[in-house]
Amino acid sequence: MMYKGVIETYRKYLPVTENTPIITFFEGNTPLIFSRHLSDETKCQVYLKFEGANPTGSFKDRGMTLAISKAVEAKKKAVICASTGNTSASAAAYAAQAGLDCIVIIPEGKIALGKLAQALMHGAKVFEVAGNFDQALDLVRKLGEKYPVEIVNSINPYRIEGQKTGAFEICDQLQAVPDYHLIPVGNAGNITAYWKGYKEYYDRKQISKLPKMTGFQAKGAAPIVLGHIVEKPETIATAIRIGNPASWKQAEAAAADSGGSISIVTDEEIIAAYNLIASKTGVFCEPASAASVAGLLKRVKEGKIADGSLIVCILTGHGLKDPDTAVKNCTTKTVKLPCKLEAVVRELGY
Ligand SMILES: *Cc1c(COP(=O)(O)O)cnc(C)c1O
């Protein structure tokens, strides 16, 4: 049977009725990839949930299908979001299918080129503002209060509802529940959504235990770990460059209630994991995504994760979104040669 997207697959867990028009690109059903390399290295069973395989290249599509479907049901004409890039790419695509106007507010100069290209190609009105994500989200909140635009950031509860399907999918694919669920934390909607999903599956008796929710923030943008707002967040992982997460309290609750944690990884650790995942498992994710694997390696080294644990790391977005960062930070480089057979053979050492 043809796969129909997260709303049809998990309809009975979602706030939709037969009157909800479904706007979908058949998001979800993303690969859960066993990593031999990471499993050997950590003495755990490590799976990578590759959310970069979603239609616009990030997990944002899971929430956007629902947020946009509900906006159409409510007869809205325009949607708006602040974005570090992927929310705008996703919103712009789903709005295009639905025939809605899409307004995007992004921090100037801090968006990966691929994400910006997506928003522009899908016809969004893109405003680059001289501020960071948190300031852009403040603007969006104010616009949403006063003007006829529907906010599709993760402060829109339908985003969280759609994104919780990621937890259902992991349990269905594994036919088990991970001991640890590792995930990058930016605005903290995703960790909130996954925890909600696991709890609902548990309450509906689909699973009989819950994972420890284990989040990671980048060192220069770690407000939850530090316990205070970061006015000028900085990290190479632009998708988690956030100083005042909208779902701060919910993320703290997810970590505390599950017996998990939220901790810090450095940009160096993120870049090392980013290279490792691509070169040793063949999965190309974006820098922010690699925070989950960087965190895994760190927690294992610290002795915080027992041998044999069942681990799922969420790889939130696709590496192709940000080829500049890839080429700049890659451990392999091109070798320039004359266009001669002998030159290539010599270089190969044959
Ligand atoms: C949005 C995003 C994140 C952060 O998710 P939050 O829900 O804001 O915590 C991480 N990685 C990528 C690739 C993203 O697009």
GROMACS .gro file of N, CA and C in nm, residues 87-242:
model
  468
   87THR      N    1   1.256   2.565   0.926
   87THR     CA    2   1.113   2.592   0.942
   87THR      C    3   1.062   2.670   0.822
   88SER      N    4   1.142   2.768   0.777
   88SER     CA    5   1.098   2.849   0.663
   88SER      C    6   1.093   2.766   0.535
   89ALA      N    7   1.189   2.677   0.517
   89ALA     CA    8   1.189   2.591   0.397
   89ALA      C    9   1.064   2.505   0.395
   90SER      N   10   1.032   2.448   0.511
   90SER     CA   11   0.917   2.359   0.520
   90SER      C   12   0.786   2.437   0.507
   91ALA      N   13   0.775   2.547   0.580
   91ALA     CA   14   0.653   2.629   0.575
   91ALA      C   15   0.626   2.675   0.432
   92ALA      N   16   0.732   2.720   0.365
   92ALA     CA   17   0.716   2.773   0.230
   92ALA      C   18   0.667   2.664   0.133
   93ALA      N   19   0.718   2.543   0.148
   93ALA     CA   20   0.677   2.433   0.060
   93ALA      C   21   0.530   2.394   0.084
   94TYR      N   22   0.495   2.373   0.210
   94TYR     CA   23   0.356   2.331   0.241
   94TYR      C   24   0.258   2.444   0.209
   95ALA      N   25   0.299   2.570   0.233
   95ALA     CA   26   0.211   2.683   0.199
   95ALA      C   27   0.191   2.689   0.048
   96ALA      N   28   0.296   2.659  -0.028
   96ALA     CA   29   0.283   2.661  -0.175
   96ALA      C   30   0.181   2.558  -0.219
   97GLN      N   31   0.190   2.436  -0.162
   97GLN     CA   32   0.091   2.334  -0.201
   97GLN      C   33  -0.051   2.377  -0.164
   98ALA      N   34  -0.064   2.442  -0.047
   98ALA     CA   35  -0.196   2.480   0.003
   98ALA      C   36  -0.249   2.608  -0.061
   99GLY      N   37  -0.163   2.682  -0.131
   99GLY     CA   38  -0.204   2.809  -0.190
   99GLY      C   39  -0.213   2.920  -0.088
  100LEU      N   40  -0.136   2.911   0.020
  100LEU     CA   41  -0.132   3.016   0.122
  100LEU      C   42  -0.012   3.106   0.099
  101ASP      N   43  -0.023   3.231   0.141
  101ASP     CA   44   0.095   3.317   0.145
  101ASP      C   45   0.182   3.274   0.261
  102CYS      N   46   0.314   3.285   0.243
  102CYS     CA   47   0.406   3.248   0.350
  102CYS      C   48   0.502   3.363   0.374
  103ILE      N   49   0.511   3.405   0.498
  103ILE     CA   50   0.601   3.514   0.537
  103ILE      C   51   0.707   3.456   0.630
  104VAL      N   52   0.832   3.489   0.603
  104VAL     CA   53   0.943   3.429   0.674
  104VAL      C   54   1.033   3.539   0.730
  105ILE      N   55   1.067   3.530   0.857
  105ILE     CA   56   1.162   3.627   0.915
  105ILE      C   57   1.285   3.551   0.963
  106ILE      N   58   1.400   3.585   0.904
  106ILE     CA   59   1.523   3.512   0.934
  106ILE      C   60   1.632   3.607   0.983
  107PRO      N   61   1.722   3.555   1.066
  107PRO     CA   62   1.836   3.638   1.108
  107PRO      C   63   1.932   3.658   0.991
  108GLU      N   64   1.966   3.784   0.967
  108GLU     CA   65   2.049   3.821   0.853
  108GLU      C   66   2.183   3.745   0.852
  109GLY      N   67   2.214   3.686   0.739
  109GLY     CA   68   2.345   3.626   0.718
  109GLY      C   69   2.372   3.497   0.795
  110LYS      N   70   2.272   3.443   0.862
  110LYS     CA   71   2.297   3.325   0.945
  110LYS      C   72   2.219   3.203   0.899
  111ILE      N   73   2.172   3.209   0.775
  111ILE     CA   74   2.092   3.098   0.722
  111ILE      C   75   2.175   3.020   0.621
  112ALA      N   76   2.175   2.888   0.634
  112ALA     CA   77   2.244   2.806   0.535
  112ALA      C   78   2.179   2.832   0.398
  113LEU      N   79   2.265   2.839   0.296
  113LEU     CA   80   2.219   2.881   0.163
  113LEU      C   81   2.107   2.793   0.107
  114GLY      N   82   2.119   2.663   0.128
  114GLY     CA   83   2.017   2.571   0.075
  114GLY      C   84   1.879   2.601   0.131
  115LYS      N   85   1.874   2.635   0.258
  115LYS     CA   86   1.746   2.663   0.324
  115LYS      C   87   1.685   2.792   0.271
  116LEU      N   88   1.771   2.891   0.253
  116LEU     CA   89   1.725   3.019   0.197
  116LEU      C   90   1.673   2.997   0.055
  117ALA      N   91   1.746   2.917  -0.023
  117ALA     CA   92   1.704   2.888  -0.161
  117ALA      C   93   1.566   2.824  -0.161
  118GLN      N   94   1.542   2.732  -0.068
  118GLN     CA   95   1.411   2.666  -0.064
  118GLN      C   96   1.299   2.766  -0.039
  119ALA      N   97   1.316   2.850   0.064
  119ALA     CA   98   1.210   2.947   0.096
  119ALA      C   99   1.182   3.038  -0.022
  120LEU      N  100   1.290   3.084  -0.087
  120LEU     CA  101   1.273   3.175  -0.201
  120LEU      C  102   1.207   3.103  -0.319
  121MET      N  103   1.254   2.982  -0.350
  121MET     CA  104   1.199   2.907  -0.464
  121MET      C  105   1.051   2.876  -0.444
  122HIS      N  106   1.010   2.851  -0.320
  122HIS     CA  107   0.869   2.820  -0.294
  122HIS      C  108   0.783   2.946  -0.287
  123GLY      N  109   0.846   3.062  -0.306
  123GLY     CA  110   0.768   3.185  -0.320
  123GLY      C  111   0.733   3.254  -0.191
  124ALA      N  112   0.806   3.224  -0.083
  124ALA     CA  113   0.779   3.295   0.043
  124ALA      C  114   0.826   3.439   0.033
  125LYS      N  115   0.763   3.525   0.113
  125LYS     CA  116   0.817   3.661   0.133
  125LYS      C  117   0.920   3.649   0.243
  126VAL      N  118   1.046   3.669   0.207
  126VAL     CA  119   1.153   3.646   0.305
  126VAL      C  120   1.209   3.780   0.354
  127PHE      N  121   1.200   3.802   0.484
  127PHE     CA  122   1.258   3.922   0.544
  127PHE      C  123   1.380   3.884   0.626
  128GLU      N  124   1.495   3.934   0.586
  128GLU     CA  125   1.617   3.915   0.665
  128GLU      C  126   1.628   4.032   0.760
  129VAL      N  127   1.629   4.006   0.890
  129VAL     CA  128   1.634   4.116   0.986
  129VAL      C  129   1.768   4.117   1.059
  130ALA      N  130   1.808   4.238   1.098
  130ALA     CA  131   1.935   4.254   1.170
  130ALA      C  132   1.912   4.217   1.316
  131GLY      N  133   1.896   4.088   1.341
  131GLY     CA  134   1.873   4.039   1.476
  131GLY      C  135   1.895   3.890   1.474
  132ASN      N  136   1.881   3.826   1.591
  132ASN     CA  137   1.896   3.680   1.593
  132ASN      C  138   1.760   3.611   1.589
  133PHE      N  139   1.760   3.478   1.597
  133PHE     CA  140   1.635   3.404   1.589
  133PHE      C  141   1.536   3.446   1.696
  134ASP      N  142   1.585   3.462   1.819
  134ASP     CA  143   1.495   3.494   1.930
  134ASP      C  144   1.422   3.627   1.905
  135GLN      N  145   1.497   3.722   1.850
  135GLN     CA  146   1.435   3.853   1.820
  135GLN      C  147   1.337   3.841   1.704
  136ALA      N  148   1.370   3.756   1.608
  136ALA     CA  149   1.279   3.732   1.495
  136ALA      C  150   1.149   3.668   1.544
  137LEU      N  151   1.162   3.575   1.639
  137LEU     CA  152   1.042   3.509   1.692
  137LEU      C  153   0.955   3.608   1.771
  138ASP      N  154   1.018   3.701   1.842
  138ASP     CA  155   0.942   3.806   1.910
  138ASP      C  156   0.858   3.886   1.811
  139LEU      N  157   0.919   3.922   1.699
  139LEU     CA  158   0.846   3.995   1.595
  139LEU      C  159   0.726   3.914   1.546
  140VAL      N  160   0.752   3.785   1.522
  140VAL     CA  161   0.646   3.699   1.469
  140VAL      C  162   0.530   3.688   1.569
  141ARG      N  163   0.563   3.673   1.697
  141ARG     CA  164   0.457   3.665   1.799
  141ARG      C  165   0.369   3.790   1.795
  142LYS      N  166   0.433   3.908   1.783
  142LYS     CA  167   0.358   4.034   1.783
  142LYS      C  168   0.273   4.045   1.656
  143LEU      N  169   0.329   4.005   1.543
  143LEU     CA  170   0.252   4.010   1.418
  143LEU      C  171   0.133   3.916   1.425
  144GLY      N  172   0.156   3.799   1.484
  144GLY     CA  173   0.049   3.699   1.495
  144GLY      C  174  -0.066   3.745   1.584
  145GLU      N  175  -0.033   3.826   1.686
  145GLU     CA  176  -0.138   3.877   1.775
  145GLU      C  177  -0.228   3.978   1.707
  146LYS      N  178  -0.170   4.059   1.618
  146LYS     CA  179  -0.242   4.176   1.565
  146LYS      C  180  -0.296   4.158   1.424
  147TYR      N  181  -0.234   4.070   1.346
  147TYR     CA  182  -0.267   4.067   1.204
  147TYR      C  183  -0.313   3.927   1.162
  148PRO      N  184  -0.380   3.920   1.046
  148PRO     CA  185  -0.442   3.792   1.006
  148PRO      C  186  -0.341   3.692   0.950
  149VAL      N  187  -0.243   3.656   1.030
  149VAL     CA  188  -0.143   3.558   0.988
  149VAL      C  189  -0.135   3.447   1.092
  150GLU      N  190  -0.124   3.323   1.047
  150GLU     CA  191  -0.116   3.210   1.139
  150GLU      C  192   0.031   3.177   1.165
  151ILE      N  193   0.070   3.174   1.292
  151ILE     CA  194   0.210   3.142   1.326
  151ILE      C  195   0.232   2.991   1.312
  152VAL      N  196   0.336   2.954   1.239
  152VAL     CA  197   0.365   2.810   1.224
  152VAL      C  198   0.500   2.772   1.285
  153ASN      N  199   0.549   2.854   1.376
  153ASN     CA  200   0.662   2.810   1.460
  153ASN      C  201   0.612   2.704   1.557
  154SER      N  202   0.706   2.645   1.632
  154SER     CA  203   0.664   2.535   1.720
  154SER      C  204   0.586   2.584   1.843
  155ILE      N  205   0.564   2.717   1.856
  155ILE     CA  206   0.468   2.764   1.956
  155ILE      C  207   0.325   2.735   1.910
  156ASN      N  208   0.308   2.699   1.784
  156ASN     CA  209   0.180   2.649   1.732
  156ASN      C  210   0.167   2.502   1.775
  157PRO      N  211   0.068   2.471   1.859
  157PRO     CA  212   0.062   2.335   1.915
  157PRO      C  213   0.050   2.224   1.808
  158TYR      N  214   0.000   2.256   1.690
  158TYR     CA  215  -0.010   2.153   1.586
  158TYR      C  216   0.127   2.108   1.537
  159ARG      N  217   0.226   2.196   1.545
  159ARG     CA  218   0.362   2.156   1.509
  159ARG      C  219   0.410   2.043   1.601
  160ILE      N  220   0.390   2.062   1.730
  160ILE     CA  221   0.432   1.961   1.827
  160ILE      C  222   0.354   1.831   1.805
  161GLU      N  223   0.223   1.845   1.779
  161GLU     CA  224   0.140   1.726   1.755
  161GLU      C  225   0.193   1.646   1.637
  162GLY      N  226   0.225   1.713   1.529
  162GLY     CA  227   0.275   1.642   1.411
  162GLY      C  228   0.411   1.579   1.437
  163GLN      N  229   0.496   1.653   1.507
  163GLN     CA  230   0.633   1.605   1.530
  163GLN      C  231   0.638   1.486   1.625
  164LYS      N  232   0.538   1.471   1.709
  164LYS     CA  233   0.539   1.358   1.803
  164LYS      C  234   0.533   1.224   1.727
  165THR      N  235   0.490   1.227   1.600
  165THR     CA  236   0.483   1.103   1.522
  165THR      C  237   0.622   1.039   1.505
  166GLY      N  238   0.726   1.120   1.521
  166GLY     CA  239   0.861   1.064   1.513
  166GLY      C  240   0.883   0.957   1.619
  167ALA      N  241   0.828   0.980   1.737
  167ALA     CA  242   0.842   0.882   1.846
  167ALA      C  243   0.765   0.754   1.813
  168PHE      N  244   0.645   0.769   1.759
  168PHE     CA  245   0.567   0.650   1.721
  168PHE      C  246   0.644   0.566   1.621
  169GLU      N  247   0.699   0.637   1.521
  169GLU     CA  248   0.769   0.569   1.412
  169GLU      C  249   0.890   0.491   1.462
  170ILE      N  250   0.966   0.551   1.553
  170ILE     CA  251   1.084   0.482   1.607
  170ILE      C  252   1.041   0.353   1.675
  171CYS      N  253   0.939   0.359   1.757
  171CYS     CA  254   0.893   0.239   1.829
  171CYS      C  255   0.840   0.135   1.730
  172ASP      N  256   0.770   0.180   1.627
  172ASP     CA  257   0.716   0.086   1.528
  172ASP      C  258   0.830   0.022   1.447
  173GLN      N  259   0.930   0.103   1.412
  173GLN     CA  260   1.040   0.051   1.330
  173GLN      C  261   1.129  -0.045   1.410
  174LEU      N  262   1.155  -0.008   1.535
  174LEU     CA  263   1.243  -0.091   1.619
  174LEU      C  264   1.172  -0.212   1.676
  175GLN      N  265   1.039  -0.199   1.686
  175GLN     CA  266   0.961  -0.297   1.763
  175GLN      C  267   1.018  -0.306   1.906
  176ALA      N  268   1.062  -0.191   1.954
  176ALA     CA  269   1.120  -0.179   2.088
  176ALA      C  270   1.126  -0.031   2.121
  177VAL      N  271   1.161  -0.001   2.244
  177VAL     CA  272   1.175   0.138   2.288
  177VAL      C  273   1.322   0.162   2.319
  178PRO      N  274   1.380   0.270   2.265
  178PRO     CA  275   1.521   0.295   2.297
  178PRO      C  276   1.540   0.318   2.447
  179ASP      N  277   1.658   0.281   2.497
  179ASP     CA  278   1.692   0.318   2.636
  179ASP      C  279   1.720   0.468   2.642
  180TYR      N  280   1.789   0.516   2.541
  180TYR     CA  281   1.823   0.659   2.535
  180TYR      C  282   1.780   0.716   2.400
  181HIS      N  283   1.714   0.832   2.407
  181HIS     CA  284   1.676   0.906   2.287
  181HIS      C  285   1.762   1.032   2.286
  182LEU      N  286   1.854   1.043   2.189
  182LEU     CA  287   1.947   1.156   2.186
  182LEU      C  288   1.908   1.254   2.076
  183ILE      N  289   1.910   1.383   2.110
  183ILE     CA  290   1.852   1.480   2.018
  183ILE      C  291   1.913   1.619   2.039
  184PRO      N  292   1.939   1.692   1.927
  184PRO     CA  293   1.984   1.830   1.941
  184PRO      C  294   1.868   1.916   1.995
  185VAL      N  295   1.902   2.019   2.071
  185VAL     CA  296   1.799   2.107   2.127
  185VAL      C  297   1.828   2.251   2.087
  186GLY      N  298   1.732   2.312   2.017
  186GLY     CA  299   1.743   2.453   1.980
  186GLY      C  300   1.632   2.530   2.046
  187ASN      N  301   1.520   2.542   1.974
  187ASN     CA  302   1.402   2.606   2.031
  187ASN      C  303   1.326   2.509   2.121
  188ALA      N  304   1.368   2.385   2.118
  188ALA     CA  305   1.324   2.279   2.210
  188ALA      C  306   1.184   2.223   2.181
  189GLY      N  307   1.132   2.253   2.062
  189GLY     CA  308   1.004   2.194   2.023
  189GLY      C  309   1.016   2.045   1.998
  190ASN      N  310   1.127   2.002   1.940
  190ASN     CA  311   1.137   1.862   1.898
  190ASN      C  312   1.151   1.768   2.017
  191ILE      N  313   1.232   1.804   2.115
  191ILE     CA  314   1.245   1.717   2.233
  191ILE      C  315   1.110   1.710   2.306
  192THR      N  316   1.039   1.822   2.306
  192THR     CA  317   0.906   1.828   2.367
  192THR      C  318   0.810   1.734   2.293
  193ALA      N  319   0.816   1.739   2.161
  193ALA     CA  320   0.726   1.658   2.079
  193ALA      C  321   0.755   1.508   2.094
  194TYR      N  322   0.882   1.473   2.089
  194TYR     CA  323   0.917   1.330   2.102
  194TYR      C  324   0.872   1.276   2.238
  195TRP      N  325   0.895   1.353   2.342
  195TRP     CA  326   0.855   1.306   2.476
  195TRP      C  327   0.703   1.288   2.483
  196LYS      N  328   0.631   1.383   2.424
  196LYS     CA  329   0.485   1.372   2.420
  196LYS      C  330   0.443   1.244   2.346
  197GLY      N  331   0.511   1.218   2.234
  197GLY     CA  332   0.478   1.100   2.155
  197GLY      C  333   0.504   0.970   2.230
  198TYR      N  334   0.619   0.960   2.292
  198TYR     CA  335   0.650   0.839   2.370
  198TYR      C  336   0.546   0.819   2.481
  199LYS      N  337   0.514   0.928   2.551
  199LYS     CA  338   0.418   0.914   2.662
  199LYS      C  339   0.280   0.871   2.613
  200GLU      N  340   0.239   0.925   2.498
  200GLU     CA  341   0.107   0.886   2.446
  200GLU      C  342   0.106   0.740   2.401
  201TYR      N  343   0.215   0.695   2.341
  201TYR     CA  344   0.222   0.554   2.300
  201TYR      C  345   0.218   0.464   2.424
  202TYR      N  346   0.282   0.510   2.528
  202TYR     CA  347   0.284   0.436   2.655
  202TYR      C  348   0.142   0.432   2.714
  203ASP      N  349   0.077   0.549   2.719
  203ASP     CA  350  -0.058   0.556   2.776
  203ASP      C  351  -0.157   0.471   2.696
  204ARG      N  352  -0.135   0.461   2.566
  204ARG     CA  353  -0.226   0.380   2.483
  204ARG      C  354  -0.177   0.236   2.470
  205LYS      N  355  -0.083   0.200   2.554
  205LYS     CA  356  -0.035   0.062   2.566
  205LYS      C  357   0.030   0.006   2.439
  206GLN      N  358   0.088   0.095   2.359
  206GLN     CA  359   0.163   0.050   2.242
  206GLN      C  360   0.306   0.013   2.280
  207ILE      N  361   0.354   0.072   2.389
  207ILE     CA  362   0.488   0.041   2.439
  207ILE      C  363   0.481   0.025   2.592
  208SER      N  364   0.581  -0.041   2.650
  208SER     CA  365   0.569  -0.070   2.793
  208SER      C  366   0.681  -0.008   2.875
  209LYS      N  367   0.762   0.078   2.813
  209LYS     CA  368   0.860   0.156   2.888
  209LYS      C  369   0.883   0.287   2.815
  210LEU      N  370   0.964   0.374   2.874
  210LEU     CA  371   0.990   0.505   2.814
  210LEU      C  372   1.141   0.527   2.806
  211PRO      N  373   1.186   0.598   2.703
  211PRO     CA  374   1.331   0.625   2.692
  211PRO      C  375   1.373   0.741   2.781
  212LYS      N  376   1.503   0.748   2.808
  212LYS     CA  377   1.559   0.865   2.876
  212LYS      C  378   1.584   0.972   2.770
  213MET      N  379   1.520   1.086   2.786
  213MET     CA  380   1.534   1.193   2.686
  213MET      C  381   1.664   1.269   2.714
  214THR      N  382   1.751   1.267   2.615
  214THR     CA  383   1.888   1.314   2.634
  214THR      C  384   1.918   1.419   2.528
  215GLY      N  385   1.911   1.546   2.569
  215GLY     CA  386   1.925   1.655   2.473
  215GLY      C  387   2.063   1.718   2.477
  216PHE      N  388   2.099   1.782   2.366
  216PHE     CA  389   2.229   1.849   2.357
  216PHE      C  390   2.215   1.987   2.296
  217GLN      N  391   2.275   2.086   2.365
  217GLN     CA  392   2.283   2.221   2.312
  217GLN      C  393   2.429   2.250   2.278
  218ALA      N  394   2.448   2.343   2.185
  218ALA     CA  395   2.585   2.383   2.149
  218ALA      C  396   2.638   2.477   2.256
  219LYS      N  397   2.769   2.469   2.277
  219LYS     CA  398   2.831   2.544   2.388
  219LYS      C  399   2.797   2.693   2.388
  220GLY      N  400   2.797   2.756   2.272
  220GLY     CA  401   2.769   2.900   2.267
  220GLY      C  402   2.622   2.936   2.267
  221ALA      N  403   2.538   2.833   2.276
  221ALA     CA  404   2.393   2.855   2.268
  221ALA      C  405   2.323   2.752   2.357
  222ALA      N  406   2.357   2.757   2.486
  222ALA     CA  407   2.310   2.653   2.579
  222ALA      C  408   2.231   2.710   2.697
  223PRO      N  409   2.128   2.789   2.668
  223PRO     CA  410   2.054   2.855   2.777
  223PRO      C  411   1.994   2.757   2.878
  224ILE      N  412   1.946   2.643   2.831
  224ILE     CA  413   1.879   2.550   2.924
  224ILE      C  414   1.981   2.492   3.022
  225VAL      N  415   2.098   2.458   2.969
  225VAL     CA  416   2.203   2.401   3.055
  225VAL      C  417   2.253   2.507   3.153
  226LEU      N  418   2.273   2.630   3.103
  226LEU     CA  419   2.326   2.737   3.187
  226LEU      C  420   2.222   2.790   3.285
  227GLY      N  421   2.094   2.775   3.250
  227GLY     CA  422   1.988   2.825   3.337
  227GLY      C  423   1.958   2.973   3.320
  228HIS      N  424   2.007   3.030   3.211
  228HIS     CA  425   1.969   3.168   3.181
  228HIS      C  426   1.970   3.194   3.030
  229ILE      N  427   1.897   3.298   2.989
  229ILE     CA  428   1.891   3.336   2.849
  229ILE      C  429   2.031   3.372   2.799
  230VAL      N  430   2.064   3.331   2.679
  230VAL     CA  431   2.192   3.370   2.616
  230VAL      C  432   2.158   3.480   2.514
  231GLU      N  433   2.206   3.601   2.543
  231GLU     CA  434   2.166   3.716   2.460
  231GLU      C  435   2.223   3.707   2.319
  232LYS      N  436   2.346   3.658   2.308
  232LYS     CA  437   2.408   3.651   2.175
  232LYS      C  438   2.455   3.509   2.147
  233PRO      N  439   2.362   3.419   2.117
  233PRO     CA  440   2.401   3.281   2.094
  233PRO      C  441   2.491   3.268   1.972
  234GLU      N  442   2.592   3.183   1.982
  234GLU     CA  443   2.685   3.160   1.871
  234GLU      C  444   2.718   3.011   1.862
  235THR      N  445   2.706   2.956   1.746
  235THR     CA  446   2.753   2.820   1.718
  235THR      C  447   2.757   2.799   1.568
  236ILE      N  448   2.845   2.711   1.526
  236ILE     CA  449   2.851   2.675   1.384
  236ILE      C  450   2.722   2.604   1.341
  237ALA      N  451   2.653   2.544   1.439
  237ALA     CA  452   2.530   2.470   1.411
  237ALA      C  453   2.413   2.568   1.411
  238THR      N  454   2.393   2.639   1.299
  238THR     CA  455   2.299   2.751   1.296
  238THR      C  456   2.155   2.710   1.331
  239ALA      N  457   2.119   2.584   1.308
  239ALA     CA  458   1.982   2.542   1.335
  239ALA      C  459   1.951   2.534   1.484
  240ILE      N  460   2.056   2.536   1.567
  240ILE     CA  461   2.032   2.538   1.712
  240ILE      C  462   2.098   2.661   1.777
  241ARG      N  463   2.113   2.765   1.696
  241ARG     CA  464   2.171   2.891   1.744
  241ARG      C  465   2.059   2.974   1.806
  242ILE      N  466   2.015   2.935   1.925
  242ILE     CA  467   1.897   2.993   1.989
  242ILE      C  468   1.929   3.018   2.137
   0.00000   0.00000   0.00000
